[in-house]
PDB file of C-alpha atoms in Angstrom:
ATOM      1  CA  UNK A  22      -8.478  26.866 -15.490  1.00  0.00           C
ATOM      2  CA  UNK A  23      -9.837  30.082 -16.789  1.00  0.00           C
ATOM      3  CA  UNK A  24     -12.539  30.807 -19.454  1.00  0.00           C
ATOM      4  CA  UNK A  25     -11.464  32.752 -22.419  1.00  0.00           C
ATOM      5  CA  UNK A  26     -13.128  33.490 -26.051  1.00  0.00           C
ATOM      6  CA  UNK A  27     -12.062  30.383 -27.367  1.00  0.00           C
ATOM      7  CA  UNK A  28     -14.090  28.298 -25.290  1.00  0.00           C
ATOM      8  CA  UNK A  29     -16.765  30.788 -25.061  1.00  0.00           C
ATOM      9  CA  UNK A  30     -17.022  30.508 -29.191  1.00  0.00           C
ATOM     10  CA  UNK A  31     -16.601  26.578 -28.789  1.00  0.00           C
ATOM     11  CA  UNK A  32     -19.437  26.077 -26.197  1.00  0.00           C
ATOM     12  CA  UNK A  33     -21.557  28.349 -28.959  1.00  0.00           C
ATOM     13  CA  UNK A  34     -20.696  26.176 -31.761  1.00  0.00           C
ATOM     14  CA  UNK A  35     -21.606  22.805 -29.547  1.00  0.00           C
ATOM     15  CA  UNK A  36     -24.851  23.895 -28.029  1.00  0.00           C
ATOM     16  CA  UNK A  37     -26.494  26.335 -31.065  1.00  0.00           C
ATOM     17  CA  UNK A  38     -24.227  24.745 -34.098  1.00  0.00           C
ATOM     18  CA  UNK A  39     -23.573  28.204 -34.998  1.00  0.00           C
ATOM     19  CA  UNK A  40     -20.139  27.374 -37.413  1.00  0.00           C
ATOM     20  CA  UNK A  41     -16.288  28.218 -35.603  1.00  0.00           C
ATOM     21  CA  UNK A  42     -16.638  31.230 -37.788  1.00  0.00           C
ATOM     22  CA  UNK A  43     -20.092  33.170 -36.900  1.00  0.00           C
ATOM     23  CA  UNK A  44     -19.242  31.610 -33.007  1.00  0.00           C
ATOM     24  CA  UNK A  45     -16.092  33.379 -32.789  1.00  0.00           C
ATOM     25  CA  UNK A  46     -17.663  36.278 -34.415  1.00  0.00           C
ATOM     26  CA  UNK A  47     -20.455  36.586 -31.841  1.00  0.00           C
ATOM     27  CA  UNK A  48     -18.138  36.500 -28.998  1.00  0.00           C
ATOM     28  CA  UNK A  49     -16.259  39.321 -30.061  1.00  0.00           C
ATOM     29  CA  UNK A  50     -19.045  41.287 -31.159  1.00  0.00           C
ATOM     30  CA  UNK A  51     -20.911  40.660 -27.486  1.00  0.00           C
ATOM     31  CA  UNK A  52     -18.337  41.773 -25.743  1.00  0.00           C
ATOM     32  CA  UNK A  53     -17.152  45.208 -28.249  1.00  0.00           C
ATOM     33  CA  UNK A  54     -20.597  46.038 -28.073  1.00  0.00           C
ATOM     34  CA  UNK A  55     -20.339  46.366 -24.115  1.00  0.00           C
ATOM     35  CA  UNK A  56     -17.620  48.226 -24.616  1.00  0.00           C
ATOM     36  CA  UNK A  57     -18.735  50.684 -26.798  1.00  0.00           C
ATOM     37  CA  UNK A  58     -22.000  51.378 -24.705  1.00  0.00           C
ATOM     38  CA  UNK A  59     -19.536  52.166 -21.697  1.00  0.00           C
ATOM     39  CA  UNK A  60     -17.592  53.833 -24.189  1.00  0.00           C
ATOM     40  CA  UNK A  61     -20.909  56.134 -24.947  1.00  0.00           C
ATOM     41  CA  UNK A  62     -21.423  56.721 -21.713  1.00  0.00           C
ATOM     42  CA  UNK A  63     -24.126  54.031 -20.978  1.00  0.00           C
ATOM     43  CA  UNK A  64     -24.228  51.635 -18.136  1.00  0.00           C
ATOM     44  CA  UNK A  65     -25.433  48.077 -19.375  1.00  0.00           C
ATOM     45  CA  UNK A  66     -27.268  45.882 -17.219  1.00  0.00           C
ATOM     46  CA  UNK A  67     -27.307  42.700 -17.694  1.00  0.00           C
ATOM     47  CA  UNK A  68     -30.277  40.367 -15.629  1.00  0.00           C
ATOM     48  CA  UNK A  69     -28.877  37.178 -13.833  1.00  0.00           C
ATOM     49  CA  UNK A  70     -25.373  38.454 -14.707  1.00  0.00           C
ATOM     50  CA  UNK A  71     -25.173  42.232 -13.348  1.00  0.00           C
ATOM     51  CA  UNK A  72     -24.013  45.772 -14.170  1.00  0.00           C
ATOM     52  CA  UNK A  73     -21.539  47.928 -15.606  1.00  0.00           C
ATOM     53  CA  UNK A  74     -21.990  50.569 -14.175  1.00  0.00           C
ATOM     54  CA  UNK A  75     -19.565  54.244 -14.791  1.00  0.00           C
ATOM     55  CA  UNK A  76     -18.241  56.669 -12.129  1.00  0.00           C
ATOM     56  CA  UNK A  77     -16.431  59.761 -12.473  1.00  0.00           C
ATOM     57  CA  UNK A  78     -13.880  60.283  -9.952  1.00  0.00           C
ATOM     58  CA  UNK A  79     -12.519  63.478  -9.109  1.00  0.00           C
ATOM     59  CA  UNK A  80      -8.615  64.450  -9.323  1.00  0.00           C
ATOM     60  CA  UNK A  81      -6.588  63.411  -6.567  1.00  0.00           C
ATOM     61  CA  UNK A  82      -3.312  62.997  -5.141  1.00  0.00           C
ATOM     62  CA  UNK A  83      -0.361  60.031  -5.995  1.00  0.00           C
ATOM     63  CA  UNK A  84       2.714  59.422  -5.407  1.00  0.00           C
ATOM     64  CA  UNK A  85       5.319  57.308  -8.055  1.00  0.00           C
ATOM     65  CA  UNK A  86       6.171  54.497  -5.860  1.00  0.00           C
ATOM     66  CA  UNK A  87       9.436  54.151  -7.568  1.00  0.00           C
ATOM     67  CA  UNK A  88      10.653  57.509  -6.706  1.00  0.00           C
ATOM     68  CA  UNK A  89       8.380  59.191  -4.037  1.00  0.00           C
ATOM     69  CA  UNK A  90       7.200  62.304  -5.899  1.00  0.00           C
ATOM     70  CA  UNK A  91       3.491  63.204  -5.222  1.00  0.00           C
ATOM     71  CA  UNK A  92       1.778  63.807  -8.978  1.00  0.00           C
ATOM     72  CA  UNK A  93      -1.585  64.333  -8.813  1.00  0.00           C
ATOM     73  CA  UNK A  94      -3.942  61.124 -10.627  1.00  0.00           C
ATOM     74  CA  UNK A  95      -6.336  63.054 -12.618  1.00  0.00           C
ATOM     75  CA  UNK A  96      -9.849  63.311 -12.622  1.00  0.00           C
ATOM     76  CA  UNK A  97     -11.526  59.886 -14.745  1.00  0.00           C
ATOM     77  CA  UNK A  98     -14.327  57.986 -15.625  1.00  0.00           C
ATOM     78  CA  UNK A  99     -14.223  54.179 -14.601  1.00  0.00           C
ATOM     79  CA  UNK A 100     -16.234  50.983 -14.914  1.00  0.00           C
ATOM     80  CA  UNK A 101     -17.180  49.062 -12.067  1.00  0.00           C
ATOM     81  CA  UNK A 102     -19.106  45.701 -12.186  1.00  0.00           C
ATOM     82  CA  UNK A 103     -21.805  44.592  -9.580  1.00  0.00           C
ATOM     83  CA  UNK A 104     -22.671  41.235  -9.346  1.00  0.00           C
ATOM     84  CA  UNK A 105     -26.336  40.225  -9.686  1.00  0.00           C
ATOM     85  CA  UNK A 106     -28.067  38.621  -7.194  1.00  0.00           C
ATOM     86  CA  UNK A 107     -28.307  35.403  -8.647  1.00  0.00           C
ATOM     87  CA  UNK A 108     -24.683  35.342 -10.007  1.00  0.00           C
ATOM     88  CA  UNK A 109     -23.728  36.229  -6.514  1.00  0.00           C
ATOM     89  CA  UNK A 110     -25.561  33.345  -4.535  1.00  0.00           C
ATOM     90  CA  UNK A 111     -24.213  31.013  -7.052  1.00  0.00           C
ATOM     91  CA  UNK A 112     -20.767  32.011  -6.206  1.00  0.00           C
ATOM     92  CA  UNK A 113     -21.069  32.208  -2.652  1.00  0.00           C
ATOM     93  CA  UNK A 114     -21.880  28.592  -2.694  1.00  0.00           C
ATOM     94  CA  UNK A 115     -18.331  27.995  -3.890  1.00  0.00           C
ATOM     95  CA  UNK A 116     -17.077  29.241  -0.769  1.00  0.00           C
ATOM     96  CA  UNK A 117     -18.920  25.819   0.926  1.00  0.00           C
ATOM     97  CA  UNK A 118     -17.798  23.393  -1.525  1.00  0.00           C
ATOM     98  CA  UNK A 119     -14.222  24.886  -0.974  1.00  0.00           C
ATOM     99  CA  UNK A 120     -13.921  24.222   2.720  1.00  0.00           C
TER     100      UNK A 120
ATOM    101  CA  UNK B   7     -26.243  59.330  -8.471  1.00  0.00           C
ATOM    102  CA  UNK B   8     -27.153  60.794 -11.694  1.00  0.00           C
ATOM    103  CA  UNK B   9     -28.864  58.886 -14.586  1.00  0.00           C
ATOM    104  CA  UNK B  10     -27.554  57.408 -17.351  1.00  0.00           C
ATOM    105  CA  UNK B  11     -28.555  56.074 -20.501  1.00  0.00           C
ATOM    106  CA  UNK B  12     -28.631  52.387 -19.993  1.00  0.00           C
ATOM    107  CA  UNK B  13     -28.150  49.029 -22.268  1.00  0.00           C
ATOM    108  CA  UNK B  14     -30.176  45.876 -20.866  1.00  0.00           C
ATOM    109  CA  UNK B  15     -29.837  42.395 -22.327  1.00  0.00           C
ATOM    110  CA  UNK B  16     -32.697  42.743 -24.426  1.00  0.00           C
ATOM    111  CA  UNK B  17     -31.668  45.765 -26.348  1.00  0.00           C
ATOM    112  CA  UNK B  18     -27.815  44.455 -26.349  1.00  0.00           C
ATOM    113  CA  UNK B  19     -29.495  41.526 -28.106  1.00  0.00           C
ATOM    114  CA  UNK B  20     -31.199  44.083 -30.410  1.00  0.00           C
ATOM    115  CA  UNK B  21     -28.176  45.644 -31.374  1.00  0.00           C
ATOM    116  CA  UNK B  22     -26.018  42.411 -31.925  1.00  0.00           C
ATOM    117  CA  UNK B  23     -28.655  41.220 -34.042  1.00  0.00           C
ATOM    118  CA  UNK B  24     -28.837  44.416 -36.377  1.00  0.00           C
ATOM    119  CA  UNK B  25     -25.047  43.707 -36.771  1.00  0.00           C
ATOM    120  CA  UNK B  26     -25.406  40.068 -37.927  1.00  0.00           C
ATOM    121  CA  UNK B  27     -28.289  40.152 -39.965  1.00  0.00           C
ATOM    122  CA  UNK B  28     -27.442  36.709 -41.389  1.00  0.00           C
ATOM    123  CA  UNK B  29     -28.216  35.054 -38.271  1.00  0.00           C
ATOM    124  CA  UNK B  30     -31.827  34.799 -36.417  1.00  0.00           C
ATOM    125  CA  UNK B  31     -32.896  37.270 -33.678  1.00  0.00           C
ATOM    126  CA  UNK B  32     -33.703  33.915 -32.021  1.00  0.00           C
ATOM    127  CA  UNK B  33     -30.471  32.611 -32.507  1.00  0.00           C
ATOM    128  CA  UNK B  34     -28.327  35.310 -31.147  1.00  0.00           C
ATOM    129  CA  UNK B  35     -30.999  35.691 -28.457  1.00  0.00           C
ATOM    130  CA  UNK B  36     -29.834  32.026 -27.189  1.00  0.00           C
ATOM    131  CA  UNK B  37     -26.202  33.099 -28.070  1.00  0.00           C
ATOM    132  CA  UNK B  38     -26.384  35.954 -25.889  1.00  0.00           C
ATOM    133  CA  UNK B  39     -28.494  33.937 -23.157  1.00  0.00           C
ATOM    134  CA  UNK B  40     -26.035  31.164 -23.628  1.00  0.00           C
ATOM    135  CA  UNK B  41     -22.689  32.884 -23.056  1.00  0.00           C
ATOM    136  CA  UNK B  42     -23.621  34.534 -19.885  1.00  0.00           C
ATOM    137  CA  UNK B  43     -24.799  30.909 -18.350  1.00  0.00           C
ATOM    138  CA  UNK B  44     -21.266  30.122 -19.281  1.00  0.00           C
ATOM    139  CA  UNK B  45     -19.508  32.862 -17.612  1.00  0.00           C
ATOM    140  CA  UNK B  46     -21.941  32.579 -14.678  1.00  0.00           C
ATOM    141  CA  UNK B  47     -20.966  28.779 -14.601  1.00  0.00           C
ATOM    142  CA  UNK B  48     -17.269  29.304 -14.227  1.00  0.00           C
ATOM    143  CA  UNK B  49     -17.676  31.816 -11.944  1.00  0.00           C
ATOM    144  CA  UNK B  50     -19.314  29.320  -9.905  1.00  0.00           C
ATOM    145  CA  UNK B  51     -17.089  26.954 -10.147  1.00  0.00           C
ATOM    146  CA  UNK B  52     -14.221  29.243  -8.959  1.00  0.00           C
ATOM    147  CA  UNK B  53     -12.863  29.758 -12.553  1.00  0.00           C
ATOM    148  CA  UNK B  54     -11.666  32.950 -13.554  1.00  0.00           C
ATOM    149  CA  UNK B  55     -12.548  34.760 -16.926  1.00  0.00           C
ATOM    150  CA  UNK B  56     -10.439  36.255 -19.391  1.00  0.00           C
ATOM    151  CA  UNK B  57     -11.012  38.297 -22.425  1.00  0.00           C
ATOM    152  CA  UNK B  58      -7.880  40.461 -23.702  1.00  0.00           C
ATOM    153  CA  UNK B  59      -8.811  44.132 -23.979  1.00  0.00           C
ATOM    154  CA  UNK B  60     -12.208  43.880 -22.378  1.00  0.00           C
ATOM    155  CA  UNK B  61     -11.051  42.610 -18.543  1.00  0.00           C
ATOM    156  CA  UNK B  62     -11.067  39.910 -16.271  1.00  0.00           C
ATOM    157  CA  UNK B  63     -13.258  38.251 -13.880  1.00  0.00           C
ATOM    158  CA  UNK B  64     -12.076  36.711 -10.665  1.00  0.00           C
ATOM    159  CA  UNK B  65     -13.562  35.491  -7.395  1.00  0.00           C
ATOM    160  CA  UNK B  66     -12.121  37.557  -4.079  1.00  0.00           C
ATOM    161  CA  UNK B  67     -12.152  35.720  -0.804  1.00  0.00           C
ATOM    162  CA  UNK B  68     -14.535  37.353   1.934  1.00  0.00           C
ATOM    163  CA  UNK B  69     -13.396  35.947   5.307  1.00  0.00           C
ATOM    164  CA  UNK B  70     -15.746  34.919   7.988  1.00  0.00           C
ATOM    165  CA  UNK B  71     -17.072  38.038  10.700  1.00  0.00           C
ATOM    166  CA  UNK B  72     -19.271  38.756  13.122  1.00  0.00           C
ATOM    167  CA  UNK B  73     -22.322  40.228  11.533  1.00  0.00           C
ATOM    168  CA  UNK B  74     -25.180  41.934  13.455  1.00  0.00           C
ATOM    169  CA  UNK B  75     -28.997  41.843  12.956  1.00  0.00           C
ATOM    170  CA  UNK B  76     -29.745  45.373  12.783  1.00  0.00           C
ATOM    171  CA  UNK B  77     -33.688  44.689  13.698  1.00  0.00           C
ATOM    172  CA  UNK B  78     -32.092  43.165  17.083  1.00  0.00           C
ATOM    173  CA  UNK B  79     -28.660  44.051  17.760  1.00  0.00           C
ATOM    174  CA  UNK B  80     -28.125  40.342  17.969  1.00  0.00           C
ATOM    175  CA  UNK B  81     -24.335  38.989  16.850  1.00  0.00           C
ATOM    176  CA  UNK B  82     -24.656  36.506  14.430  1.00  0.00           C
ATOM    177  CA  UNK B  83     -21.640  34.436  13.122  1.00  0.00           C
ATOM    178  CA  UNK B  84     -21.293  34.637   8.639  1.00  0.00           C
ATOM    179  CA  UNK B  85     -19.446  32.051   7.157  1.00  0.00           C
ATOM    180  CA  UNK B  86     -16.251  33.174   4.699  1.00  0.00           C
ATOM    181  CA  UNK B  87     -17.477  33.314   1.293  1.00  0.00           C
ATOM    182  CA  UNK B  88     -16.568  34.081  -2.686  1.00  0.00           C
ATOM    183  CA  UNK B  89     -17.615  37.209  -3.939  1.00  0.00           C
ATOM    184  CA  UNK B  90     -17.336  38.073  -8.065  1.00  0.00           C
ATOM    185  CA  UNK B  91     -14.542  40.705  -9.038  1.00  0.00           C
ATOM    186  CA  UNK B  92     -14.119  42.347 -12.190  1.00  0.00           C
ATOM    187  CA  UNK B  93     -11.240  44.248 -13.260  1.00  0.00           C
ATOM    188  CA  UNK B  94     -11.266  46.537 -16.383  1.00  0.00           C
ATOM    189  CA  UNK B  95      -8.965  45.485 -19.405  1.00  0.00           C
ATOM    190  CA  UNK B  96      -6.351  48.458 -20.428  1.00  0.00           C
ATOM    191  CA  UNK B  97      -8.638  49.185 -23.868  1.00  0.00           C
ATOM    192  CA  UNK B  98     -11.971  49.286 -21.848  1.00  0.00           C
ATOM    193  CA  UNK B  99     -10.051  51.559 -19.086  1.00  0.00           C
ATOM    194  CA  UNK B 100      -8.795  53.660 -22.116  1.00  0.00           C
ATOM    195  CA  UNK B 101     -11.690  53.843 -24.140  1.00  0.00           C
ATOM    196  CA  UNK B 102     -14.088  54.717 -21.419  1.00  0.00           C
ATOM    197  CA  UNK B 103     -12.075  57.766 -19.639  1.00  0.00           C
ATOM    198  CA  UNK B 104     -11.382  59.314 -23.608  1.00  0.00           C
ATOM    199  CA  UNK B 105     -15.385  59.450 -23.594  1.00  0.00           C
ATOM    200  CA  UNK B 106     -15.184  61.867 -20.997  1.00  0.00           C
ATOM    201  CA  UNK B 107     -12.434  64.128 -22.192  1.00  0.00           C
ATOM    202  CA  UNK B 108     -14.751  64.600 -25.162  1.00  0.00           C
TER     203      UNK B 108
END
C-alpha cells in the first residue's frame, strides 16, 4: 500500500469537505511550494514532521559502472530529509508491531 | 553549517493561503495540519509515500546492536527498529542543483 496525492486530496475532501477540485489543488500546491523554497535556496522545517534541509557537495570522483571509466560527479546541491522527533518515535514503534 | 533562509509550517501556511485566496486561512491551516498527520500516519504504519516529481518516502530497516551508555561505558542491547527515508524525486533533484548554478 503506498500513499499518493490521490488519497492525500481524498482524505482532504472527507475530513474538511473541501470539494475533489480545491482538495486536489491543495495537495499539489503544498507540495510545489516545498519545492520551490528548496528551489530558492531555503530549508523548510516542518514541526512534528521534520526538515528539508540543502547541502552542497563538492566535486568528486565516479566511475560509469557499465564501462569502467572514472568521470568525475560534479559539484551539487542536494536535499536531505530528517525525521522529527515525533515522526521518528512513531515509526520506530512499527519496528515492535512487526516482530 | 552555514545559515539559510528557512520556511516553517506556519509561514508555508502563509504562503499557500496567499495563493488560494478563495479558501480560509483557517481552512488551509487544517489542510496543511491535516496532510502531514496523514503522511505521518502511513509512515507509521509502514506505508510508503509517493508523489511523482517531488520524491518518495520509505521506512529503512535498522537492525538490532550493541549500544553503549556513554555516561558509563555500560553495553546495552537496542532492539532493530524503522527509521523514515526520503529520497528526492528527479524534478526536486533537478530543480534544486539549477538554483545553484545560478
Amino acid at each position: 500500500m503506498t500513499l499518493t496525492k490521490a488519497e492525500m486530496a481524498e482524505c482532504l475532501f472527507d475530513e474538511l469537505g473541501l470539494n475533489k477540485r480545491e482538495a486536489k489543488e491543495l495537495v499539489e500546491l503544498f507540495f510545489d511550494e516545498i519545492r520551490e523554497a528548496l528551489a530558492e535556496g531555503e530549508d523548510v522545517k516542518l514541526s512534528g514532521f521534520g526538515n528539508f534541509t540543502l547541502r552542497e557537495k563538492s566535486q568528486r570522483p565516479g566511475r560509469n559502472p557499465k564501462t569502467g571509466e572514472e568521470i568525475p560527479i560534479s559539484a551539487r546541491r542536494v536535499v536531505t530529509f530528517r525525521p522529527g522527533q515525533k515522526l521518528k518515535s512513531r515509526v520506530e514503534a512499527y519496528a515492535g508491531a512487526e516482530q | 553549517m552555514q545559515d539559510r533562509p528557512t520556511v516553517t509550517k506556519s509561514e508555508l501556511i502563509e504562503n499557500l493561503s496567499r495563493k488560494q485566496p478563495h479558501l480560509a486561512y483557517k481552512d488551509v491551516e487544517l489542510a496543511v495540519k491535516t496532510l502531514l498527520e496523514e503522511m505521518s500516519n502511513a509512515l507509521s504504519g509502514g506505508q510508503r509515500i509517493e508523489i511523482r516529481g517531488f520524491g518518495s518516502f520509505s521506512l529503512h530497516y535498522r537492525p538490532p546492536r550493541v549500544g553503549r551508555n556513554p555516561k558509563t561505558g555500560e553495553s546495552v542491547a537496542l532492539p532493530g527498529k524503522y527509521v523514515p527515508h526520503f529520497k528526492p524525486g528527479k524534478q526536486l533533484r533537478e530543480c534544486v542543483n539549477e538554483s545553484e548554478a545560478s
